[in-house]
XYZ file of C-alpha atoms in Angstrom:
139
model
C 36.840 -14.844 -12.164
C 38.795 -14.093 -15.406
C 35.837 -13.089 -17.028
C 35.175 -9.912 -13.971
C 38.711 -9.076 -15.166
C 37.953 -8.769 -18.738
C 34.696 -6.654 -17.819
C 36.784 -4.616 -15.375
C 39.473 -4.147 -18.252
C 37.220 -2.846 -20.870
C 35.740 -0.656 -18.219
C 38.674 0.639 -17.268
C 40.182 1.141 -21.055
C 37.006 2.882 -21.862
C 36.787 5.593 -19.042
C 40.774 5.920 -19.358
C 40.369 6.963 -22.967
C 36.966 9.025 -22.792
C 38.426 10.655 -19.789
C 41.867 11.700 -21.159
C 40.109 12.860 -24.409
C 38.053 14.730 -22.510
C 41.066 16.510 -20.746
C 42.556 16.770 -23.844
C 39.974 18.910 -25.154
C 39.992 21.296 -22.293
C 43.654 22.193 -22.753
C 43.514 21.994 -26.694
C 40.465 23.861 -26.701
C 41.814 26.366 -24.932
C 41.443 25.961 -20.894
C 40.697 29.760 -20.510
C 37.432 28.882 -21.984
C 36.765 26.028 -19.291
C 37.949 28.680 -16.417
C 35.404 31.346 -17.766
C 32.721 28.761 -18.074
C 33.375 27.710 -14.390
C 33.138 31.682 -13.066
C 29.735 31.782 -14.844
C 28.155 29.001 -13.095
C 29.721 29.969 -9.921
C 32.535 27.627 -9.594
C 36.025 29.127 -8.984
C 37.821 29.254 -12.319
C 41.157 27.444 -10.654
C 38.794 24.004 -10.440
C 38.889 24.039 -14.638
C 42.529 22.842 -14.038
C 42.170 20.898 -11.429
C 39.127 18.363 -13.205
C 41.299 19.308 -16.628
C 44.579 17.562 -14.542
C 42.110 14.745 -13.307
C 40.650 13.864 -16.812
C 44.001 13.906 -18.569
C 46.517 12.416 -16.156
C 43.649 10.316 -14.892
C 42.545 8.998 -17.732
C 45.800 8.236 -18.597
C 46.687 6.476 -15.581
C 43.300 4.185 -15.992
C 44.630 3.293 -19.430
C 47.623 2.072 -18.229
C 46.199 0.737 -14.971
C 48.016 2.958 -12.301
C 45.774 3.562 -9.242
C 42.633 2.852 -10.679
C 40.862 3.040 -7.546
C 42.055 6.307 -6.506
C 41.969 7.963 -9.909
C 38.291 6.105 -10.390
C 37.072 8.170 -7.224
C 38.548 11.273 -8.552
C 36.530 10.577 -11.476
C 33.377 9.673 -9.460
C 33.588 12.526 -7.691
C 34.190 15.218 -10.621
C 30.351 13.430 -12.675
C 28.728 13.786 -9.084
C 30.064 17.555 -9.105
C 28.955 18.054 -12.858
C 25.523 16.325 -11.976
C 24.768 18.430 -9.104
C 26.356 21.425 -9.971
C 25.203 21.703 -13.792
C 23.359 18.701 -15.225
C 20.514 17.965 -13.011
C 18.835 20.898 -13.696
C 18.482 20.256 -17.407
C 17.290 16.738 -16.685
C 18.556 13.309 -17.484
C 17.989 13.986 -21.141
C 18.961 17.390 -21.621
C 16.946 20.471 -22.493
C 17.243 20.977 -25.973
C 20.702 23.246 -25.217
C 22.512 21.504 -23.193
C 22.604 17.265 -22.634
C 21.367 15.700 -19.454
C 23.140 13.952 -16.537
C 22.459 10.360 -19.007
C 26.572 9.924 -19.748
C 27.646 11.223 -16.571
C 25.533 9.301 -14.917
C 27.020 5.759 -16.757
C 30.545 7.162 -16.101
C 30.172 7.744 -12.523
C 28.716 3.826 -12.718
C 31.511 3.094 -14.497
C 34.423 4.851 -11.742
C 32.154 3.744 -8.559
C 32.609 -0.060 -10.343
C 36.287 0.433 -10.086
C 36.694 1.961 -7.550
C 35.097 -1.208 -5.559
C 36.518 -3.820 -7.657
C 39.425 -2.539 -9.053
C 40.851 -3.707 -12.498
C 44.302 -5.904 -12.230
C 44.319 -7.286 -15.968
C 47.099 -5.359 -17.902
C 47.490 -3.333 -15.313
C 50.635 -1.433 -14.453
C 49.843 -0.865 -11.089
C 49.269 -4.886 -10.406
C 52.680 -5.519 -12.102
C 54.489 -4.076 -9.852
C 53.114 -4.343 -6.629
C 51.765 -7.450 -6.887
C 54.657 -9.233 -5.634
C 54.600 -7.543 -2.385
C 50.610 -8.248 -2.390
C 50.350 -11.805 -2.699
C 53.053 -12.153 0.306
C 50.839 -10.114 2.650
C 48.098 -11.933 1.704
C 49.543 -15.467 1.981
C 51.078 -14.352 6.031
């Protein structure tokens, strides 16, 4: 069993820090160039802050392990948006111009996994309610 926790631990470290990175970039970058991007592909422009919130504050909270199954389908649920709405028409490898649904694809693996399992190993989230767990589970 320890050895599921230590998979579900590096899974969870992994998407935390790829996700708030990518977050991070959005707002760095400037996030008035994610909300025009959005308008030209027909998605309202107010949704660049809303998956720019999820990735950084998410991808926080994953690092630190606070709500990883709620923030993982979040997560799952912004890659199925970006497959459908953007990647799957360039393919699963890309066209040349843009890159394929391949990494967005292994991340939304990678939030369904936690989002079934969870991830209690260094986790925040386990800390402190796990107190309160282990008596409901032991009545």
């Amino acid at each position: 069993m320890f050895k599921h926790e230590v998979g579900a631990l590096i899974l969870r470290i992994t998407l935390g820090v790829l996700f708030f990175l990518h977050g991070l970039d959005k707002f760095q970058g400037g996030i008035e160039n994610t909300v025009g991007w959005f308008d030209s592909i027909g998605i309202p422009g107010f949704m660049a802050y809303v998956v720019a919130i999820i990735e950084l504050v998410g991808g926080l909270a994953l690092i630190i392990g606070f709500g990883t199954k709620i923030i993982s389908a979040l997560i799952a649920l912004v890659m199925i948006g970006a497959m459908i709405k953007v990647k799957f028409a360039v393919g699963i490898f890309g066209n040349g111009q843009m890159a394929g649904y391949e990494l967005d694809l292994a991340f939304l693996a990678m939030a369904v996994y936690l989002l079934i399992n969870g991830s209690k190993l260094f986790s925040v989230h386990h800390f402190i309610f796990s107190k309160e767990e282990d008596v409901k589970i032991s009545k």
